[in-house]
mmCIF file of C-alpha atoms in Angstrom:
data_model
loop_
_atom_site.group_PDB
_atom_site.id
_atom_site.type_symbol
_atom_site.label_atom_id
_atom_site.label_comp_id
_atom_site.label_asym_id
_atom_site.label_seq_id
_atom_site.Cartn_x
_atom_site.Cartn_y
_atom_site.Cartn_z
ATOM 1 C CA LEU E 27 -11.162 -132.135 -144.308
ATOM 2 C CA ALA E 28 -8.848 -135.145 -144.302
ATOM 3 C CA SER E 29 -5.769 -132.951 -144.626
ATOM 4 C CA ALA E 30 -6.797 -130.995 -141.570
ATOM 5 C CA LEU E 31 -6.787 -134.151 -139.477
ATOM 6 C CA VAL E 32 -3.248 -135.392 -140.142
ATOM 7 C CA GLY E 33 0.077 -134.065 -138.985
ATOM 8 C CA GLY E 34 3.605 -134.670 -140.150
ATOM 9 C CA GLY E 35 4.864 -138.114 -140.988
ATOM 10 C CA VAL E 36 1.557 -139.248 -142.509
ATOM 11 C CA THR E 37 0.597 -139.372 -146.198
ATOM 12 C CA ILE E 38 -3.114 -139.523 -147.095
ATOM 13 C CA SER E 39 -4.893 -140.494 -150.300
ATOM 14 C CA ASN E 40 -8.283 -141.430 -151.717
ATOM 15 C CA ALA E 41 -10.209 -138.999 -149.517
ATOM 16 C CA THR E 42 -13.986 -139.055 -150.023
ATOM 17 C CA TYR E 43 -16.925 -137.346 -148.354
ATOM 18 C CA THR E 44 -20.527 -138.539 -148.472
ATOM 19 C CA GLY E 45 -23.238 -136.270 -147.109
ATOM 20 C CA SER E 46 -24.564 -132.766 -147.381
ATOM 21 C CA ALA E 47 -21.902 -130.120 -148.032
ATOM 22 C CA SER E 48 -23.371 -127.928 -145.282
ATOM 23 C CA ALA E 49 -23.153 -130.774 -142.761
ATOM 24 C CA SER E 50 -19.360 -130.652 -142.479
ATOM 25 C CA GLY E 51 -16.612 -128.084 -142.187
ATOM 26 C CA LEU E 52 -13.498 -126.836 -140.393
ATOM 27 C CA PHE E 53 -13.686 -124.950 -137.099
ATOM 28 C CA SER E 54 -11.215 -122.824 -135.187
ATOM 29 C CA GLY E 55 -11.058 -120.569 -132.152
ATOM 30 C CA ALA E 56 -12.678 -123.073 -129.784
ATOM 31 C CA ASP E 57 -11.739 -123.539 -126.140
ATOM 32 C CA SER E 58 -13.039 -124.995 -122.901
ATOM 33 C CA THR E 59 -15.978 -122.576 -122.839
ATOM 34 C CA ASN E 60 -17.237 -124.468 -125.914
ATOM 35 C CA GLY E 61 -16.638 -127.804 -124.214
ATOM 36 C CA LEU E 62 -13.680 -128.645 -126.453
ATOM 37 C CA PRO E 63 -10.149 -129.573 -125.334
ATOM 38 C CA PHE E 64 -8.702 -128.441 -128.680
ATOM 39 C CA ALA E 65 -8.972 -125.201 -130.601
ATOM 40 C CA SER E 66 -9.467 -126.355 -134.185
ATOM 41 C CA GLY E 67 -10.301 -129.356 -136.319
ATOM 42 C CA VAL E 68 -13.078 -130.927 -138.385
ATOM 43 C CA LEU E 69 -16.802 -130.894 -137.608
ATOM 44 C CA LEU E 70 -19.087 -133.579 -139.055
ATOM 45 C CA THR E 71 -22.822 -133.340 -138.350
ATOM 46 C CA SER E 72 -26.098 -134.989 -139.223
ATOM 47 C CA GLY E 73 -27.600 -131.647 -140.256
ATOM 48 C CA ASP E 74 -25.979 -128.221 -140.622
ATOM 49 C CA ALA E 75 -22.512 -127.361 -139.328
ATOM 50 C CA ASN E 76 -23.354 -123.646 -139.519
ATOM 51 C CA PHE E 77 -25.729 -123.959 -136.596
ATOM 52 C CA PHE E 78 -22.690 -124.107 -134.373
ATOM 53 C CA GLU E 79 -21.182 -120.757 -135.289
ATOM 54 C CA THR E 80 -22.529 -119.449 -132.021
ATOM 55 C CA ASP E 81 -21.358 -118.372 -128.567
ATOM 56 C CA SER E 82 -24.453 -119.630 -126.751
ATOM 57 C CA ASN E 83 -27.189 -122.269 -126.859
ATOM 58 C CA THR E 84 -29.966 -120.459 -128.667
ATOM 59 C CA SER E 85 -32.326 -123.376 -129.345
ATOM 60 C CA ASP E 86 -33.467 -126.587 -127.694
ATOM 61 C CA ALA E 87 -34.047 -128.218 -131.070
ATOM 62 C CA ALA E 88 -31.618 -127.011 -133.750
ATOM 63 C CA THR E 89 -32.139 -129.206 -136.782
ATOM 64 C CA LEU E 90 -31.811 -129.593 -140.530
ATOM 65 C CA ASP E 91 -33.377 -132.546 -142.381
ATOM 66 C CA ASN E 92 -31.116 -133.199 -145.377
ATOM 67 C CA GLY E 93 -33.255 -136.123 -146.490
ATOM 68 C CA LEU E 94 -30.208 -138.375 -146.966
ATOM 69 C CA SER E 95 -29.630 -142.011 -146.253
ATOM 70 C CA GLY E 96 -27.749 -143.480 -143.320
ATOM 71 C CA ASP E 97 -24.828 -145.845 -143.150
ATOM 72 C CA SER E 98 -24.782 -149.643 -142.704
ATOM 73 C CA ASP E 99 -21.672 -149.595 -140.487
ATOM 74 C CA LEU E 100 -23.393 -147.176 -138.128
ATOM 75 C CA ASN E 101 -26.492 -149.349 -138.095
ATOM 76 C CA SER E 102 -24.320 -152.223 -136.874
ATOM 77 C CA LEU E 103 -23.310 -150.174 -133.803
ATOM 78 C CA ILE E 104 -26.899 -149.562 -132.707
ATOM 79 C CA PRO E 105 -28.910 -152.774 -133.361
ATOM 80 C CA GLY E 106 -32.601 -152.106 -133.778
ATOM 81 C CA TYR E 107 -32.099 -148.590 -135.085
ATOM 82 C CA VAL E 108 -31.769 -147.202 -138.604
ATOM 83 C CA ALA E 109 -29.432 -144.286 -139.343
ATOM 84 C CA TYR E 110 -30.318 -141.291 -141.534
ATOM 85 C CA ASP E 111 -28.593 -138.105 -142.799
ATOM 86 C CA ALA E 112 -25.120 -139.608 -142.456
ATOM 87 C CA SER E 113 -21.976 -137.598 -142.987
ATOM 88 C CA VAL E 114 -19.012 -139.828 -143.799
ATOM 89 C CA LEU E 115 -15.369 -138.887 -144.295
ATOM 90 C CA GLU E 116 -13.013 -141.631 -145.489
ATOM 91 C CA PHE E 117 -9.362 -141.735 -146.463
ATOM 92 C CA ASP E 118 -6.306 -144.011 -146.716
ATOM 93 C CA PHE E 119 -3.121 -143.206 -144.866
ATOM 94 C CA VAL E 120 0.471 -144.394 -144.725
ATOM 95 C CA LEU E 121 3.055 -143.723 -142.012
ATOM 96 C CA ASP E 122 6.228 -142.382 -143.560
ATOM 97 C CA SER E 123 8.526 -144.037 -141.014
ATOM 98 C CA ASP E 124 8.570 -146.428 -138.083
ATOM 99 C CA THR E 125 9.637 -143.644 -135.672
ATOM 100 C CA ASP E 126 6.037 -143.531 -134.485
ATOM 101 C CA ASP E 127 3.838 -146.635 -134.782
ATOM 102 C CA ALA E 128 0.517 -145.144 -133.605
ATOM 103 C CA VAL E 129 -1.915 -142.393 -134.527
ATOM 104 C CA PHE E 130 -4.195 -140.513 -132.170
ATOM 105 C CA PHE E 131 -7.430 -138.613 -132.746
ATOM 106 C CA GLN E 132 -9.220 -136.477 -130.163
ATOM 107 C CA TYR E 133 -12.978 -135.971 -130.484
ATOM 108 C CA VAL E 134 -16.091 -134.697 -128.775
ATOM 109 C CA PHE E 135 -19.617 -135.862 -129.626
ATOM 110 C CA GLY E 136 -22.609 -133.567 -129.094
ATOM 111 C CA SER E 137 -26.280 -133.592 -129.886
ATOM 112 C CA GLU E 138 -29.608 -131.761 -129.802
ATOM 113 C CA GLU E 139 -31.250 -135.114 -128.930
ATOM 114 C CA TYR E 140 -30.133 -134.594 -125.357
ATOM 115 C CA ASN E 141 -31.775 -134.836 -122.878
ATOM 116 C CA GLU E 142 -35.344 -135.316 -124.052
ATOM 117 C CA TYR E 143 -34.747 -138.347 -126.283
ATOM 118 C CA VAL E 144 -32.311 -140.395 -124.230
ATOM 119 C CA GLY E 145 -33.599 -143.962 -124.110
ATOM 120 C CA SER E 146 -36.062 -143.346 -126.896
ATOM 121 C CA SER E 147 -36.357 -144.539 -130.466
ATOM 122 C CA TYR E 148 -33.838 -141.817 -131.510
ATOM 123 C CA ASN E 149 -30.258 -142.817 -130.863
ATOM 124 C CA ASP E 150 -27.816 -140.698 -132.947
ATOM 125 C CA VAL E 151 -24.410 -142.350 -133.245
ATOM 126 C CA PHE E 152 -20.774 -141.697 -134.160
ATOM 127 C CA GLY E 153 -18.423 -144.357 -135.547
ATOM 128 C CA PHE E 154 -14.667 -144.292 -136.157
ATOM 129 C CA PHE E 155 -13.864 -147.302 -138.282
ATOM 130 C CA PHE E 156 -10.255 -148.416 -138.830
ATOM 131 C CA THR E 157 -9.367 -151.012 -141.451
ATOM 132 C CA ASP E 158 -5.919 -152.646 -141.537
ATOM 133 C CA GLY E 159 -6.525 -154.464 -144.806
ATOM 134 C CA THR E 160 -8.442 -157.435 -143.464
ATOM 135 C CA THR E 161 -10.267 -156.322 -140.316
ATOM 136 C CA THR E 162 -12.472 -153.280 -139.642
ATOM 137 C CA THR E 163 -12.822 -152.094 -136.026
ATOM 138 C CA ASN E 164 -14.778 -149.273 -134.468
ATOM 139 C CA VAL E 165 -12.357 -147.346 -132.243
ATOM 140 C CA ALA E 166 -14.859 -144.684 -131.133
ATOM 141 C CA LEU E 167 -15.669 -146.150 -127.730
ATOM 142 C CA ILE E 168 -16.590 -144.801 -124.326
ATOM 143 C CA PRO E 169 -13.321 -144.975 -122.346
ATOM 144 C CA GLY E 170 -12.636 -148.256 -120.648
ATOM 145 C CA THR E 171 -15.518 -150.018 -122.402
ATOM 146 C CA SER E 172 -16.422 -151.659 -125.705
ATOM 147 C CA THR E 173 -19.494 -149.431 -125.954
ATOM 148 C CA PRO E 174 -20.049 -147.248 -129.061
ATOM 149 C CA VAL E 175 -20.605 -143.503 -128.743
ATOM 150 C CA ALA E 176 -24.358 -142.920 -129.094
ATOM 151 C CA ILE E 177 -27.111 -140.976 -127.355
ATOM 152 C CA ASN E 178 -28.356 -143.933 -125.288
ATOM 153 C CA ASN E 179 -24.841 -144.921 -124.217
ATOM 154 C CA VAL E 180 -23.482 -141.682 -122.797
ATOM 155 C CA ASN E 181 -25.817 -139.253 -121.014
ATOM 156 C CA ASN E 182 -26.889 -138.167 -117.536
ATOM 157 C CA GLY E 183 -27.817 -141.759 -116.626
ATOM 158 C CA SER E 184 -25.269 -143.832 -118.519
ATOM 159 C CA ASN E 185 -21.524 -143.241 -118.367
ATOM 160 C CA SER E 186 -22.370 -139.825 -116.916
ATOM 161 C CA ALA E 187 -18.734 -139.128 -115.925
ATOM 162 C CA TYR E 188 -18.131 -138.497 -119.608
ATOM 163 C CA TYR E 189 -21.177 -136.325 -120.228
ATOM 164 C CA ILE E 190 -21.756 -132.570 -119.933
ATOM 165 C CA ASP E 191 -25.418 -131.480 -119.697
ATOM 166 C CA ASN E 192 -26.013 -128.305 -121.725
ATOM 167 C CA ASP E 193 -29.774 -128.548 -122.200
ATOM 168 C CA PRO E 194 -31.497 -125.159 -121.741
ATOM 169 C CA SER E 195 -34.632 -126.938 -120.538
ATOM 170 C CA ASP E 196 -33.027 -128.235 -117.371
ATOM 171 C CA THR E 197 -29.612 -126.640 -116.802
ATOM 172 C CA SER E 198 -27.931 -123.249 -116.643
ATOM 173 C CA VAL E 199 -26.242 -124.043 -120.013
ATOM 174 C CA PRO E 200 -22.565 -124.085 -119.002
ATOM 175 C CA LEU E 201 -21.160 -124.368 -122.530
ATOM 176 C CA ASP E 202 -21.090 -121.812 -125.345
ATOM 177 C CA THR E 203 -22.308 -124.194 -128.014
ATOM 178 C CA GLU E 204 -25.638 -125.082 -129.610
ATOM 179 C CA TYR E 205 -25.572 -128.731 -128.589
ATOM 180 C CA ASP E 206 -27.782 -129.596 -125.604
ATOM 181 C CA GLY E 207 -25.273 -132.202 -124.407
ATOM 182 C CA MET E 208 -21.701 -133.156 -125.152
ATOM 183 C CA THR E 209 -19.204 -135.785 -124.187
ATOM 184 C CA THR E 210 -15.959 -134.892 -122.516
ATOM 185 C CA GLY E 211 -12.890 -135.193 -124.738
ATOM 186 C CA PHE E 212 -12.226 -138.740 -125.947
ATOM 187 C CA THR E 213 -9.090 -140.078 -127.615
ATOM 188 C CA ALA E 214 -9.114 -142.814 -130.280
ATOM 189 C CA THR E 215 -5.773 -144.600 -130.495
ATOM 190 C CA ILE E 216 -4.670 -146.849 -133.327
ATOM 191 C CA GLY E 217 -1.420 -148.625 -132.536
ATOM 192 C CA ASN E 218 0.982 -151.277 -133.829
ATOM 193 C CA LEU E 219 1.177 -149.691 -137.253
ATOM 194 C CA SER E 220 3.950 -150.180 -139.810
ATOM 195 C CA SER E 221 5.425 -147.694 -142.221
ATOM 196 C CA GLY E 222 4.675 -148.252 -145.877
ATOM 197 C CA THR E 223 1.399 -150.071 -145.146
ATOM 198 C CA THR E 224 -1.848 -148.554 -146.376
ATOM 199 C CA TYR E 225 -4.573 -148.248 -143.721
ATOM 200 C CA HIS E 226 -8.127 -146.913 -144.038
ATOM 201 C CA ILE E 227 -10.193 -144.664 -141.817
ATOM 202 C CA LYS E 228 -13.885 -143.992 -141.948
ATOM 203 C CA LEU E 229 -15.451 -141.328 -139.745
ATOM 204 C CA ALA E 230 -19.272 -141.357 -139.774
ATOM 205 C CA ILE E 231 -22.084 -139.658 -137.838
ATOM 206 C CA ALA E 232 -25.815 -139.894 -138.379
ATOM 207 C CA ASP E 233 -29.265 -139.319 -136.957
ATOM 208 C CA ALA E 234 -30.983 -142.528 -135.872
ATOM 209 C CA GLY E 235 -34.705 -143.151 -135.923
ATOM 210 C CA ASP E 236 -35.461 -140.063 -137.932
ATOM 211 C CA TRP E 237 -33.803 -137.178 -139.831
ATOM 212 C CA VAL E 238 -34.182 -134.383 -137.249
ATOM 213 C CA LEU E 239 -32.378 -132.873 -134.240
ATOM 214 C CA ASP E 240 -28.747 -132.596 -135.244
ATOM 215 C CA SER E 241 -25.782 -134.364 -133.756
ATOM 216 C CA GLY E 242 -22.155 -133.615 -134.473
ATOM 217 C CA VAL E 243 -18.597 -134.655 -133.733
ATOM 218 C CA PHE E 244 -15.586 -132.322 -133.384
ATOM 219 C CA ILE E 245 -12.388 -134.078 -134.362
ATOM 220 C CA LYS E 246 -8.705 -133.193 -134.076
#
């Protein structure tokens, strides 16, 4: 999974994954009809990645309860909520030269919690934590804000410019994907990096409030 996320000029090490094996995987062959601005990458979910091998939205409540714990870093992004069924990918990386001093990740967050549970006690969340040796920062933010990417923060009523409604209960389902709602494509940028320095990345997604109704993040 980690190798699929990095291009040339980057060396990775110490990759670990915590979560259900079925909750993560690689995807390919995607396009704008799936709501994705990139064709391939890594999928991390809070349930079962295989639900999304589909060319339509076949359910309003696709879910798999893996019975796993959450993640304390994710809890910190959504005060008052507790995360469950976390999938967490972590790795160290080093830039091989100073020719480029930044790394970029594109991602799209989607969920079956949309739209019924917006503003409720269920607030699934994605975090992209970058550590430079001393400081850890979440760089998965709604563009132009300091707001984390979570159900209650991006939806039809909040930051709606970055949201695509795909709920079969109240829309014509414009996207060929199982998720009932998705963000537009976001880019996480980590700059001012130096070659030879070891940095750490942690990508984490989880249910919040309970273990059901899957959420996922597609990452390039």
